[in-house]
Coordinates of C-alpha atoms in Angstrom, one line a residue:
Chain A
M1 CA 80.2 92.2 42.1
S2 CA 79.3 90.8 45.4
F3 CA 76.3 92.1 47.3
E4 CA 74.0 91.0 50.1
P5 CA 70.4 92.2 49.6
L6 CA 69.5 91.1 53.1
N7 CA 71.8 89.9 55.8
D8 CA 71.2 86.9 58.0
L9 CA 69.8 88.9 60.9
E10 CA 67.3 90.8 58.7
C11 CA 66.1 87.5 57.3
K12 CA 65.6 86.2 60.8
Q13 CA 63.7 89.4 61.7
L14 CA 61.4 89.1 58.7
A15 CA 60.8 85.4 59.6
Q16 CA 59.9 86.4 63.1
I17 CA 57.4 88.9 61.7
M18 CA 55.8 86.1 59.5
N19 CA 55.7 83.8 62.5
I20 CA 53.8 86.4 64.5
K21 CA 51.5 87.4 61.7
H22 CA 50.6 83.8 60.8
A23 CA 50.6 82.5 64.4
V24 CA 47.1 80.9 64.1
G25 CA 47.5 79.3 60.6
R26 CA 51.0 77.9 61.1
G27 CA 50.3 76.1 64.4
T28 CA 53.5 74.6 65.7
R29 CA 55.2 75.0 62.3
F30 CA 57.5 78.0 61.7
F31 CA 59.0 80.1 59.0
T32 CA 62.6 80.5 58.0
I33 CA 63.9 82.8 55.3
T34 CA 67.1 82.7 53.4
V35 CA 68.3 85.0 50.6
N36 CA 71.1 83.7 48.3
P37 CA 72.6 85.9 45.7
E38 CA 73.8 84.1 42.6
K39 CA 75.6 85.3 39.5
E40 CA 72.6 86.9 37.6
A41 CA 69.7 86.4 40.0
C42 CA 68.8 86.3 43.6
L43 CA 67.2 83.2 45.2
V44 CA 64.7 83.7 48.0
N45 CA 63.6 80.8 50.1
V46 CA 60.6 81.1 52.5
T47 CA 60.2 77.7 54.2
L48 CA 57.3 76.6 56.4
K49 CA 58.3 73.6 58.4
C50 CA 58.0 71.8 61.6
D51 CA 60.7 70.7 64.1
D52 CA 61.1 67.1 62.8
Q53 CA 60.6 68.2 59.1
S54 CA 57.8 65.9 58.6
Y55 CA 56.2 69.0 57.1
Y56 CA 58.6 70.9 54.9
Y57 CA 57.2 73.5 52.4
P58 CA 59.9 75.6 50.7
V59 CA 58.5 78.4 48.6
Q60 CA 61.3 79.6 46.3
G61 CA 61.4 82.8 44.4
R62 CA 64.0 83.8 41.8
I63 CA 64.4 87.4 40.7
E64 CA 66.9 88.7 38.1
I65 CA 69.5 91.2 39.1
E66 CA 68.9 94.2 36.8
S67 CA 69.7 97.3 38.7
Q68 CA 70.8 98.8 42.0
N69 CA 67.5 98.4 43.8
I70 CA 67.8 94.6 44.2
R71 CA 67.2 95.0 47.9
D72 CA 63.8 96.6 47.3
S73 CA 63.0 93.9 44.7
V74 CA 63.8 91.1 47.1
L75 CA 61.7 92.8 49.8
A76 CA 58.8 93.1 47.3
L77 CA 59.2 89.4 46.5
L78 CA 59.1 88.5 50.2
D79 CA 55.9 90.6 50.5
Y80 CA 54.4 88.6 47.6
I81 CA 55.3 85.3 49.3
D82 CA 53.8 86.6 52.5
C83 CA 50.6 87.4 50.8
Y84 CA 50.6 83.9 49.3
F85 CA 50.9 82.4 52.7
E86 CA 48.0 84.6 54.0
E87 CA 45.8 83.2 51.3
F88 CA 47.2 79.7 51.8
F89 CA 46.1 79.7 55.4
Q90 CA 42.7 81.4 54.7
E91 CA 41.9 78.7 52.1
D92 CA 42.7 75.8 54.6
E93 CA 46.1 75.2 52.8
N94 CA 44.5 74.4 49.5
I95 CA 46.3 76.9 47.3
Y96 CA 49.5 75.5 45.9
L97 CA 52.3 76.8 43.8
P98 CA 53.6 75.0 40.7
I99 CA 56.4 72.5 41.3
D100 CA 58.4 74.0 38.5
W101 CA 59.4 77.6 37.9
K102 CA 56.6 79.8 36.7
E103 CA 56.7 83.5 36.0
Y104 CA 54.7 86.0 38.0
A105 CA 54.4 89.8 38.1
F106 CA 53.8 92.0 41.1
E107 CA 54.1 95.8 41.4
G108 CA 56.0 96.1 38.2
L109 CA 58.4 93.2 39.1
Q110 CA 58.9 90.0 37.2
F111 CA 60.0 86.9 39.0
H112 CA 59.6 83.2 39.2
L113 CA 58.1 81.1 41.9
R114 CA 57.8 77.4 42.7
G115 CA 57.0 75.3 45.7
Q116 CA 56.3 71.8 46.8
I117 CA 55.3 70.3 50.1
L118 CA 57.7 67.6 51.3
N119 CA 58.1 65.2 54.1
L120 CA 61.8 65.2 54.7
K121 CA 61.5 62.9 57.7
S122 CA 59.9 60.2 55.7
E123 CA 62.3 60.7 52.8
A124 CA 65.3 60.4 55.2
A125 CA 63.8 57.2 56.6
A126 CA 63.2 55.8 53.1
D127 CA 66.8 56.7 52.1
L128 CA 68.1 55.0 55.1
L129 CA 66.0 51.9 54.4
L130 CA 67.1 51.8 50.8
N131 CA 70.8 52.3 51.6
T132 CA 70.5 49.5 54.2
E133 CA 68.9 47.2 51.6
N134 CA 71.6 48.1 49.1
D135 CA 74.3 47.3 51.6
Q136 CA 72.8 44.0 52.4
Q137 CA 72.5 43.1 48.7
V138 CA 76.2 43.9 48.2
Chain B
M1 CA 79.6 85.0 93.4
E2 CA 76.3 85.4 95.4
N3 CA 76.1 83.8 98.8
S4 CA 72.4 83.2 98.5
I5 CA 70.0 83.2 95.7
P6 CA 67.9 86.4 96.0
S7 CA 64.1 86.1 95.7
I8 CA 62.5 87.4 92.6
Q9 CA 59.2 89.1 93.0
P10 CA 56.9 90.1 90.1
S11 CA 56.2 93.7 90.2
V12 CA 53.0 95.1 88.7
A13 CA 53.8 98.3 86.9
S14 CA 50.3 99.7 87.0
K15 CA 50.1 102.4 89.6
K16 CA 46.3 102.4 89.6
S17 CA 43.8 99.6 89.6
I18 CA 41.2 100.0 86.9
A19 CA 38.4 99.7 89.4
S20 CA 39.9 101.7 92.3
T21 CA 38.3 105.0 91.4
V22 CA 34.7 103.8 91.7
D23 CA 33.2 104.7 95.1
F24 CA 29.8 103.1 95.0
D25 CA 28.7 104.5 98.4
S26 CA 29.2 108.1 97.3
L27 CA 27.6 107.4 94.0
L28 CA 24.5 105.8 95.5
A29 CA 24.1 108.8 97.8
Q30 CA 23.6 111.1 94.8
K31 CA 20.2 112.1 93.6
D32 CA 20.8 111.0 90.0
A33 CA 22.7 107.8 90.9
R34 CA 20.9 105.7 88.3
K35 CA 21.8 108.1 85.6
I36 CA 25.5 108.3 86.6
L37 CA 25.8 104.6 87.0
R38 CA 24.3 103.9 83.6
K39 CA 26.9 106.1 82.0
M40 CA 29.7 104.1 83.4
L41 CA 31.8 101.8 81.1
P42 CA 30.5 98.3 81.6
Q43 CA 34.1 96.9 82.0
K44 CA 35.1 99.3 84.7
L45 CA 31.8 98.7 86.4
Y46 CA 32.3 94.9 86.2
Y47 CA 35.8 95.1 87.8
A48 CA 34.6 97.4 90.5
L49 CA 31.8 95.0 91.4
K50 CA 34.2 92.1 91.5
E51 CA 36.6 94.0 93.7
K52 CA 33.9 94.9 96.2
G53 CA 32.0 91.6 95.7
P54 CA 28.7 91.6 93.8
E55 CA 26.8 90.3 96.9
N56 CA 27.8 93.6 98.7
C57 CA 26.5 95.7 95.8
L58 CA 22.9 94.8 95.5
A59 CA 21.8 98.4 95.3
V60 CA 24.2 98.9 92.4
L61 CA 23.0 95.8 90.6
D62 CA 19.4 97.0 90.9
L63 CA 20.2 100.2 89.0
L64 CA 22.1 98.7 86.1
S65 CA 20.7 98.9 82.6
N66 CA 20.0 95.8 80.6
E67 CA 22.9 96.5 78.3
Q68 CA 25.3 96.9 81.3
F69 CA 24.1 93.7 82.9
Q70 CA 24.4 91.7 79.6
R71 CA 28.0 93.0 79.2
I72 CA 28.9 92.0 82.7
I73 CA 27.5 88.5 81.9
D74 CA 29.6 88.5 78.7
Y75 CA 32.7 89.1 80.8
D76 CA 32.0 86.8 83.7
V77 CA 30.1 83.7 82.9
W78 CA 32.2 82.3 80.1
H79 CA 35.2 80.0 80.2
K80 CA 37.3 79.3 77.1
E81 CA 34.5 80.3 74.8
R82 CA 31.9 78.1 76.6
L83 CA 29.0 79.4 78.7
V84 CA 29.0 78.4 82.3
P85 CA 25.3 78.4 83.4
K86 CA 26.1 78.1 87.1
K87 CA 27.9 81.5 87.0
L88 CA 24.9 83.1 85.3
F89 CA 22.5 81.7 87.8
S90 CA 24.7 83.0 90.7
W91 CA 24.3 86.6 89.4
L92 CA 20.6 86.0 89.0
E93 CA 20.3 84.7 92.6
L94 CA 21.6 88.1 93.8
Y95 CA 18.6 89.7 92.1
H96 CA 16.3 87.3 93.9
E97 CA 17.7 88.7 97.1
I98 CA 16.8 92.2 96.0
E99 CA 13.3 91.1 95.1
P100 CA 12.2 87.7 93.7
K101 CA 10.5 89.1 90.6
K102 CA 13.6 91.1 89.6
M103 CA 15.4 87.8 89.1
V104 CA 12.9 86.8 86.4
E105 CA 12.9 90.3 84.9
R106 CA 16.6 90.4 84.6
F107 CA 16.7 86.9 83.0
A108 CA 13.8 87.7 80.7
D109 CA 15.6 90.9 79.5
L110 CA 18.6 89.0 78.4
D111 CA 18.9 88.0 74.8
E112 CA 16.8 85.0 74.0
E113 CA 19.9 83.1 73.1
Y114 CA 21.3 83.6 76.6
Q115 CA 18.1 82.3 78.2
I116 CA 18.0 79.2 76.0
A117 CA 21.7 78.5 76.0
A118 CA 21.8 78.6 79.8
L119 CA 18.9 76.2 80.3
A120 CA 19.0 74.0 77.2
P121 CA 21.7 71.6 78.5
L122 CA 19.9 71.3 81.8
L123 CA 16.2 70.8 81.1
R124 CA 13.9 68.2 79.7
F125 CA 10.3 68.8 79.0
Y126 CA 7.4 66.3 79.0
D127 CA 3.7 66.5 78.2
N128 CA 1.2 64.1 79.8
D129 CA 1.6 61.4 77.2
D130 CA 5.4 61.4 77.6
F131 CA 5.0 61.4 81.4
E132 CA 2.8 58.3 81.3
S133 CA 5.3 56.4 79.3
L134 CA 8.1 56.9 81.8
S135 CA 9.0 54.5 84.6
E136 CA 7.9 55.4 88.2
D137 CA 11.4 56.2 89.2
K138 CA 11.7 58.6 86.4
Q139 CA 8.3 60.1 87.1
D140 CA 9.4 60.8 90.6
R141 CA 12.3 62.9 89.5
L142 CA 10.1 65.2 87.4
Q143 CA 8.6 68.5 88.5
Q144 CA 5.1 69.5 87.5
F145 CA 3.9 72.9 86.3
P146 CA 1.1 73.9 88.7
N147 CA -2.4 73.2 87.4
Q148 CA -0.8 71.9 84.1
A149 CA -0.3 68.5 82.7
L150 CA 3.3 69.5 81.8
Y151 CA 6.5 68.3 83.5
Y152 CA 10.1 69.2 83.5
E153 CA 13.3 67.6 84.7
I154 CA 16.5 69.4 85.8
C155 CA 19.4 67.3 84.4
S156 CA 22.2 68.0 86.8
D157 CA 23.8 66.3 89.8
D158 CA 25.0 69.6 91.1
P159 CA 22.7 70.6 94.0
D160 CA 23.5 74.3 93.5
I161 CA 22.3 74.2 89.9
H162 CA 19.1 72.3 91.0
R163 CA 18.4 75.0 93.6
Q164 CA 19.2 77.9 91.2
I165 CA 17.0 76.6 88.4
T166 CA 14.2 75.6 90.7
T167 CA 14.2 79.1 92.2
L168 CA 14.2 80.7 88.8
L169 CA 11.4 78.6 87.4
E170 CA 9.2 78.7 90.5
T171 CA 9.6 82.5 90.6
A172 CA 8.8 82.7 86.9
M173 CA 5.7 80.5 87.3
G174 CA 4.5 82.8 90.0
E175 CA 5.0 85.9 87.9
N176 CA 4.0 84.7 84.4
M177 CA 3.1 81.1 83.8
R178 CA 3.0 81.4 80.0
Y179 CA 6.5 82.7 80.0
A180 CA 7.7 79.9 82.3
I181 CA 6.2 77.2 80.1
A182 CA 7.5 78.8 76.9
L183 CA 11.0 79.1 78.5
V184 CA 11.2 75.5 79.5
S185 CA 9.7 74.1 76.4
H186 CA 11.9 76.1 74.0
S187 CA 15.0 75.4 76.0
A188 CA 14.3 71.7 76.2
M189 CA 13.5 71.4 72.5
S190 CA 16.4 73.6 71.2
P191 CA 19.0 71.7 69.2
P192 CA 22.1 71.0 71.3
E193 CA 24.5 74.0 71.5
E194 CA 22.7 75.9 68.7
A195 CA 21.8 78.8 70.9
E196 CA 25.2 78.8 72.6
H197 CA 26.9 78.9 69.2
L198 CA 24.8 81.9 68.1
L199 CA 25.4 83.5 71.4
Q200 CA 29.2 83.1 71.0
Q201 CA 29.0 85.1 67.8
F202 CA 27.0 87.9 69.3
R203 CA 29.1 88.0 72.5
S204 CA 32.3 88.1 70.4
A205 CA 31.0 91.1 68.4
R206 CA 30.2 92.9 71.7
L207 CA 33.6 92.1 73.2
Q208 CA 35.3 93.4 70.1
E209 CA 33.9 96.8 70.9
D210 CA 36.0 96.7 74.0
G211 CA 39.1 95.6 72.2
F212 CA 38.8 91.8 72.8
V213 CA 39.4 91.2 69.2
P214 CA 39.6 87.6 67.6
F215 CA 42.9 85.9 68.2
T216 CA 44.0 86.1 64.6
E217 CA 43.5 89.8 64.6
S218 CA 45.1 90.3 68.0
Q219 CA 48.5 89.0 67.0
E220 CA 49.1 92.3 65.0
I221 CA 49.9 94.0 68.2
F222 CA 53.2 92.1 68.4
L223 CA 54.2 92.9 64.9
P224 CA 57.1 95.3 64.8
L225 CA 56.8 98.5 62.8
D226 CA 58.0 98.5 59.2
L227 CA 61.7 97.5 59.3
R228 CA 62.2 99.3 56.0
A229 CA 61.3 102.6 57.7
K230 CA 63.9 105.2 56.9
K231 CA 64.4 106.3 60.4
K232 CA 65.2 103.1 62.4
P233 CA 65.8 103.9 66.0
T234 CA 69.3 103.2 67.3
L235 CA 69.6 102.3 70.9
M236 CA 73.2 103.3 71.1
S237 CA 72.5 107.0 70.6
L238 CA 70.2 107.5 73.6
D239 CA 72.8 108.6 76.3
S240 CA 71.5 112.2 76.3
A241 CA 68.3 111.0 78.0
L242 CA 70.2 110.1 81.1
S243 CA 69.9 113.7 82.2
L244 CA 66.1 113.4 82.6
D245 CA 65.0 113.4 86.2
S246 CA 61.8 111.4 86.2
K247 CA 61.0 111.8 90.0
G248 CA 59.4 108.4 89.8
L249 CA 56.6 109.5 87.4
L250 CA 55.9 107.9 84.1
F251 CA 56.6 110.2 81.1
L252 CA 53.0 109.6 80.2
D253 CA 51.9 111.3 83.4
E254 CA 54.1 114.3 82.6
V255 CA 52.4 114.5 79.2
L256 CA 48.9 114.3 80.7
K257 CA 49.8 117.2 83.0
V258 CA 50.4 119.2 79.9
G259 CA 47.0 118.1 78.7
Q260 CA 45.4 119.4 81.9
K261 CA 46.6 123.0 81.2
G262 CA 44.1 125.3 79.6
E263 CA 41.9 123.8 77.0
H264 CA 44.3 121.1 75.8
Y265 CA 42.4 118.2 77.5
K266 CA 39.4 118.7 75.3
S267 CA 41.4 117.7 72.2
L268 CA 42.6 114.5 73.9
P269 CA 40.6 111.3 73.2
D270 CA 39.5 109.3 76.2
L271 CA 42.9 107.8 77.2
Q272 CA 41.6 105.6 79.9
T273 CA 39.2 103.8 77.5
A274 CA 41.9 103.6 74.9
L275 CA 44.4 102.1 77.4
L276 CA 41.8 99.6 78.5
S277 CA 41.1 98.7 74.9
C278 CA 44.8 98.1 74.3
A279 CA 45.0 95.9 77.4
N280 CA 41.9 94.0 76.2
H281 CA 43.6 93.5 72.9
L282 CA 46.6 92.0 74.7
C283 CA 44.3 89.7 76.6
A284 CA 42.9 88.4 73.4
A285 CA 46.4 88.0 72.0
L286 CA 47.6 86.1 75.1
D287 CA 44.4 84.0 75.4
I288 CA 43.5 85.5 78.7
E289 CA 39.8 85.5 79.8
P290 CA 38.1 88.9 80.3
S291 CA 37.2 87.9 83.8
D292 CA 40.9 87.4 84.8
R293 CA 41.4 90.8 86.4
P294 CA 44.9 90.3 87.9
S295 CA 46.2 89.5 84.4
L296 CA 44.3 92.4 82.9
E297 CA 45.8 94.7 85.5
F298 CA 49.3 93.5 84.7
L299 CA 48.7 94.0 81.0
L300 CA 47.3 97.5 81.6
G301 CA 50.5 98.3 83.4
Q302 CA 52.5 96.9 80.5
A303 CA 50.5 99.0 78.1
R304 CA 51.0 102.2 80.1
S305 CA 54.7 101.6 80.4
L306 CA 55.4 100.9 76.8
I307 CA 53.2 103.7 75.6
S308 CA 55.1 106.0 78.0
L309 CA 58.4 104.7 76.7
A310 CA 57.4 105.3 73.1
L311 CA 56.2 108.8 73.8
E312 CA 59.4 109.7 75.6
Y313 CA 61.5 108.4 72.7
L314 CA 59.5 110.0 69.9
S315 CA 59.2 113.3 71.7
N316 CA 62.9 113.4 72.8
S317 CA 61.6 113.6 76.4
D318 CA 59.7 116.8 75.8
P319 CA 56.2 116.5 77.4
E320 CA 54.7 119.2 75.0
T321 CA 55.8 117.3 71.9
G322 CA 54.7 114.1 73.6
F323 CA 51.2 115.5 74.1
G324 CA 51.1 116.2 70.3
F325 CA 51.9 112.6 69.6
L326 CA 49.3 111.4 72.1
K327 CA 46.6 113.4 70.4
T328 CA 47.3 112.0 67.0
E329 CA 48.6 108.4 67.5
Y330 CA 46.5 105.5 68.5
P331 CA 47.7 104.0 71.9
K332 CA 48.0 100.6 70.2
A333 CA 50.5 102.1 67.6
L334 CA 52.5 103.7 70.5
F335 CA 52.4 100.4 72.3
R336 CA 53.8 98.6 69.2
F337 CA 56.5 101.2 69.0
G338 CA 57.5 100.8 72.6
L339 CA 57.6 97.0 72.2
F340 CA 59.7 97.5 69.0
L341 CA 62.4 99.3 71.1
L342 CA 62.5 96.3 73.4
Q343 CA 62.5 93.8 70.6
D344 CA 65.6 95.6 69.3
L345 CA 67.2 95.1 72.8
Q346 CA 66.3 91.4 72.6
L347 CA 68.2 91.0 69.4
Y348 CA 71.2 92.9 70.8
A349 CA 71.3 90.5 73.8
V350 CA 71.2 87.4 71.6
K351 CA 73.9 88.9 69.3
S352 CA 76.0 89.6 72.3
L353 CA 76.0 86.0 73.4
A354 CA 77.0 85.0 69.9
S355 CA 80.6 86.1 70.4
S356 CA 81.1 83.9 73.4
T357 CA 78.6 81.0 72.9
P358 CA 77.6 81.0 69.2
E359 CA 75.7 77.7 69.3
K360 CA 73.6 78.7 72.3
A361 CA 73.0 82.2 70.8
K362 CA 71.8 80.6 67.6
K363 CA 69.4 78.4 69.5
L364 CA 68.0 81.4 71.4
L365 CA 67.6 83.3 68.2
D366 CA 65.8 80.4 66.5
Y367 CA 63.4 80.3 69.5
L368 CA 62.9 84.0 69.3
V369 CA 62.2 83.9 65.6
Q370 CA 59.8 81.0 66.0
Q371 CA 58.0 82.8 68.8
K372 CA 58.5 79.8 71.2
F373 CA 58.8 81.7 74.4
V374 CA 58.3 78.8 76.8
S375 CA 61.0 76.8 75.0
L376 CA 63.2 79.9 75.1
K377 CA 62.8 80.3 78.9
N378 CA 63.4 76.6 79.5
Y379 CA 66.5 76.7 77.4
I380 CA 67.9 79.7 79.2
D381 CA 67.2 78.1 82.6
T382 CA 68.8 74.8 81.6
H383 CA 71.7 75.7 79.4
L384 CA 72.9 79.2 80.4
L385 CA 72.8 79.1 84.2
D386 CA 76.3 77.9 84.6
L387 CA 77.6 80.4 82.1
L388 CA 75.8 83.5 83.2
G389 CA 75.0 82.9 86.9
F390 CA 71.6 83.2 88.5
I391 CA 71.1 86.9 88.2
D392 CA 72.1 87.3 84.6
T393 CA 70.0 84.2 83.7
Q394 CA 67.0 85.8 85.2
R395 CA 67.9 89.1 83.5
L396 CA 68.0 87.4 80.1
S397 CA 64.9 85.4 80.8
G398 CA 62.9 88.5 81.7
L399 CA 64.1 90.3 78.5
L400 CA 63.5 87.4 76.1
S401 CA 59.7 87.2 76.9
R402 CA 56.8 88.1 74.7
L403 CA 56.4 91.2 76.9
P404 CA 59.9 92.0 78.0
L405 CA 60.7 92.8 81.6
R406 CA 63.7 94.2 83.3
L407 CA 65.4 92.7 86.4
K408 CA 65.9 95.3 89.2
Q409 CA 67.7 94.8 92.4
E410 CA 65.8 96.1 95.5
G411 CA 67.9 95.8 98.5
A412 CA 70.5 93.2 99.3
N413 CA 68.6 90.1 98.7
R414 CA 65.6 91.0 96.6
L415 CA 65.1 91.1 92.9
S416 CA 62.0 92.1 90.9
L417 CA 60.9 91.9 87.3
T418 CA 59.4 95.2 86.2
T419 CA 58.3 96.8 83.0
V420 CA 60.7 99.1 81.1
D421 CA 58.8 102.4 81.3
S422 CA 61.3 105.1 80.6
L423 CA 64.3 105.9 78.4
K424 CA 66.5 105.8 81.4
D425 CA 65.3 102.3 82.2
L426 CA 66.0 101.3 78.6
I427 CA 69.5 102.8 78.6
D428 CA 70.3 101.2 81.9
F429 CA 69.0 97.9 80.6
R430 CA 71.1 98.3 77.5
N431 CA 74.2 99.1 79.6
E432 CA 73.6 96.0 81.8
L433 CA 73.6 93.9 78.6
I434 CA 76.8 95.6 77.4
A435 CA 78.4 94.8 80.7
L436 CA 77.2 91.2 80.4
N437 CA 78.7 91.0 77.0
L438 CA 81.9 92.4 78.3
K439 CA 82.0 90.0 81.2
L440 CA 81.5 87.0 78.8
Q441 CA 84.2 88.2 76.5
I442 CA 86.6 88.6 79.4
E443 CA 85.7 85.2 80.7
A444 CA 86.3 83.7 77.3
N445 CA 89.7 85.4 77.3
Q446 CA 88.8 87.4 74.3
L447 CA 89.6 90.8 75.6
P448 CA 93.4 90.7 75.7
S449 CA 93.4 90.9 72.0
S450 CA 90.9 93.8 72.0
I451 CA 92.1 96.0 74.8
D452 CA 91.7 99.0 72.6
E453 CA 88.1 98.1 72.0
L454 CA 87.5 97.9 75.7
K455 CA 89.3 101.2 76.3
N456 CA 87.1 102.9 73.6
L457 CA 84.0 101.4 75.0
L458 CA 84.7 102.5 78.6
Q459 CA 85.7 106.0 77.4
A460 CA 82.4 106.3 75.5
R461 CA 80.4 105.0 78.4
P462 CA 82.1 105.7 81.7
Q463 CA 79.0 104.8 83.6
L464 CA 79.9 101.1 82.8
I465 CA 82.9 101.5 85.1
N466 CA 80.5 101.4 88.0
N467 CA 78.7 98.4 86.7
L468 CA 79.2 95.5 89.0
A469 CA 79.5 92.9 86.3
V470 CA 82.6 94.6 84.9
F471 CA 84.3 94.5 88.3
Q472 CA 83.3 90.9 88.8
A473 CA 84.7 90.1 85.4
I474 CA 88.0 91.9 86.3
D475 CA 88.4 89.4 89.1
T476 CA 88.7 86.6 86.6
A477 CA 90.5 88.2 83.8
N478 CA 93.8 89.9 82.9
E479 CA 93.6 92.2 85.9
N480 CA 96.7 94.2 85.4
S481 CA 95.9 95.2 81.8
I482 CA 92.4 96.2 82.6
L483 CA 93.3 98.1 85.7
Q484 CA 95.9 100.0 83.8
I485 CA 93.3 101.0 81.3
L486 CA 90.9 102.1 84.0
R487 CA 93.6 104.2 85.7
T488 CA 94.1 106.2 82.5
L489 CA 90.4 107.1 82.1

């Protein structure tokens, strides 16, 4: 059974709302949202990042597909992640999520969350450096 | 296509200035002028004084209450959250012209934090022992309190500030020496910026009463209404509103006329104050100073237009129903709804571009989502001009702004950006975008495979046939096929 809880445009609209709402805390960083349905669950990604991806913070949520109201469940999960970011900014970005999946409950829903702040720009530079070194060794 | 680039003029939608209704001369001629003046909203009073020039309104200044004067100071003598003492002293100098002692009285009636914050960065205070330890050069720069072994120095190279502070202190010494000494000594001994910091908080609290909320809170005015609301408005179903004859009035004015009948007006909250509060909220959201009157006037016009648009939509263009909404809904909520209608149009415009230029449309959408309006405008100007032409580029640029504007042609060679303040405007705007979409599709040779779609579209919206963009597009496209279709309609 294929389904699309939120289409691409709706994700962008919700990301726009988050960008407006957290305009002060996010600074020049911005939010993007993707929703990827899998076989038995739906994966929600809310990423806070900057243009060059030197700051890249994907908050991932995973919710089981149990009934027809998956759309409402996904929206409730997005609300929860939005609340998390509100507290994140209020506490000067000192509230973190676990790196590995951890179960949470919110408004009668069970889901898993994880998140880790990355610096993709540095990682890409490091990868390039390592690949160059490997090539040289060969 | 165009022989010359038309000029684009910004057009202020506000029909009335917020200060234009204050006639000081008539007011002062009345017996209870003081009482009437003291009931006026400080913000309205402030803009009226600025319009006429405070130096021409000495009689009015003399009658102001302490609270009103302090609020005027709150609006005028700050820049980017910092106190500008020179501006404060300029206001006080006007009181010196009325009567020297009134200058000191006004200053002394301000909050203590204002008095200290204004003077603390500019004064140094010395007793006799300190004075003796200074060099002769330094001693020469100091001023002495009459009959006192106490000295002060004005630390500024600005001759105006020297004159202003000297006038203030000499007048204070003449009226109340103890007050003058206490003022100088407290100001000079005050920790740097402590008084100003406290003052900022008090000022901020006072400004919030007018709607100048903190920046974090102000952003909520741009948040769209709940997208999960069951009744999402659809722009494509608004054609019935074309029959409305506005006669150049805002729908809001029609609604207010209903309010003036009978006893209705008594149940309506103070709309002028609420509109001003909404405009002040926008000022805070757009980081505009309270003293920036032209910008405030523009935002007030925007607020009126979008509130009018929202009322017209919600009430299905019925002024009586609209009055019911006005009684029960906050103007800010109506503003958000009006903005939401335009944000929907923004998305439509970007989606339209996606069919002909998907990469550029994606870029525009990304900027819109990220709320990067300056980058958005730059991108439109640099990457879409060749594709769209000058007029459509300006049209898109006006639409894809934080506060969307519509491009209107006035005469042969003049364009203006105006607010969207009626359903007819909104529908016309939508049709312009449909025509633009059509034009792009034709230019991209996409239509020959969707002639039926074009036919259906033109049958549903025959007014598009008169749209210039469609005819311009026909010039470049499969003319025979399209003309055949048009002949059958």
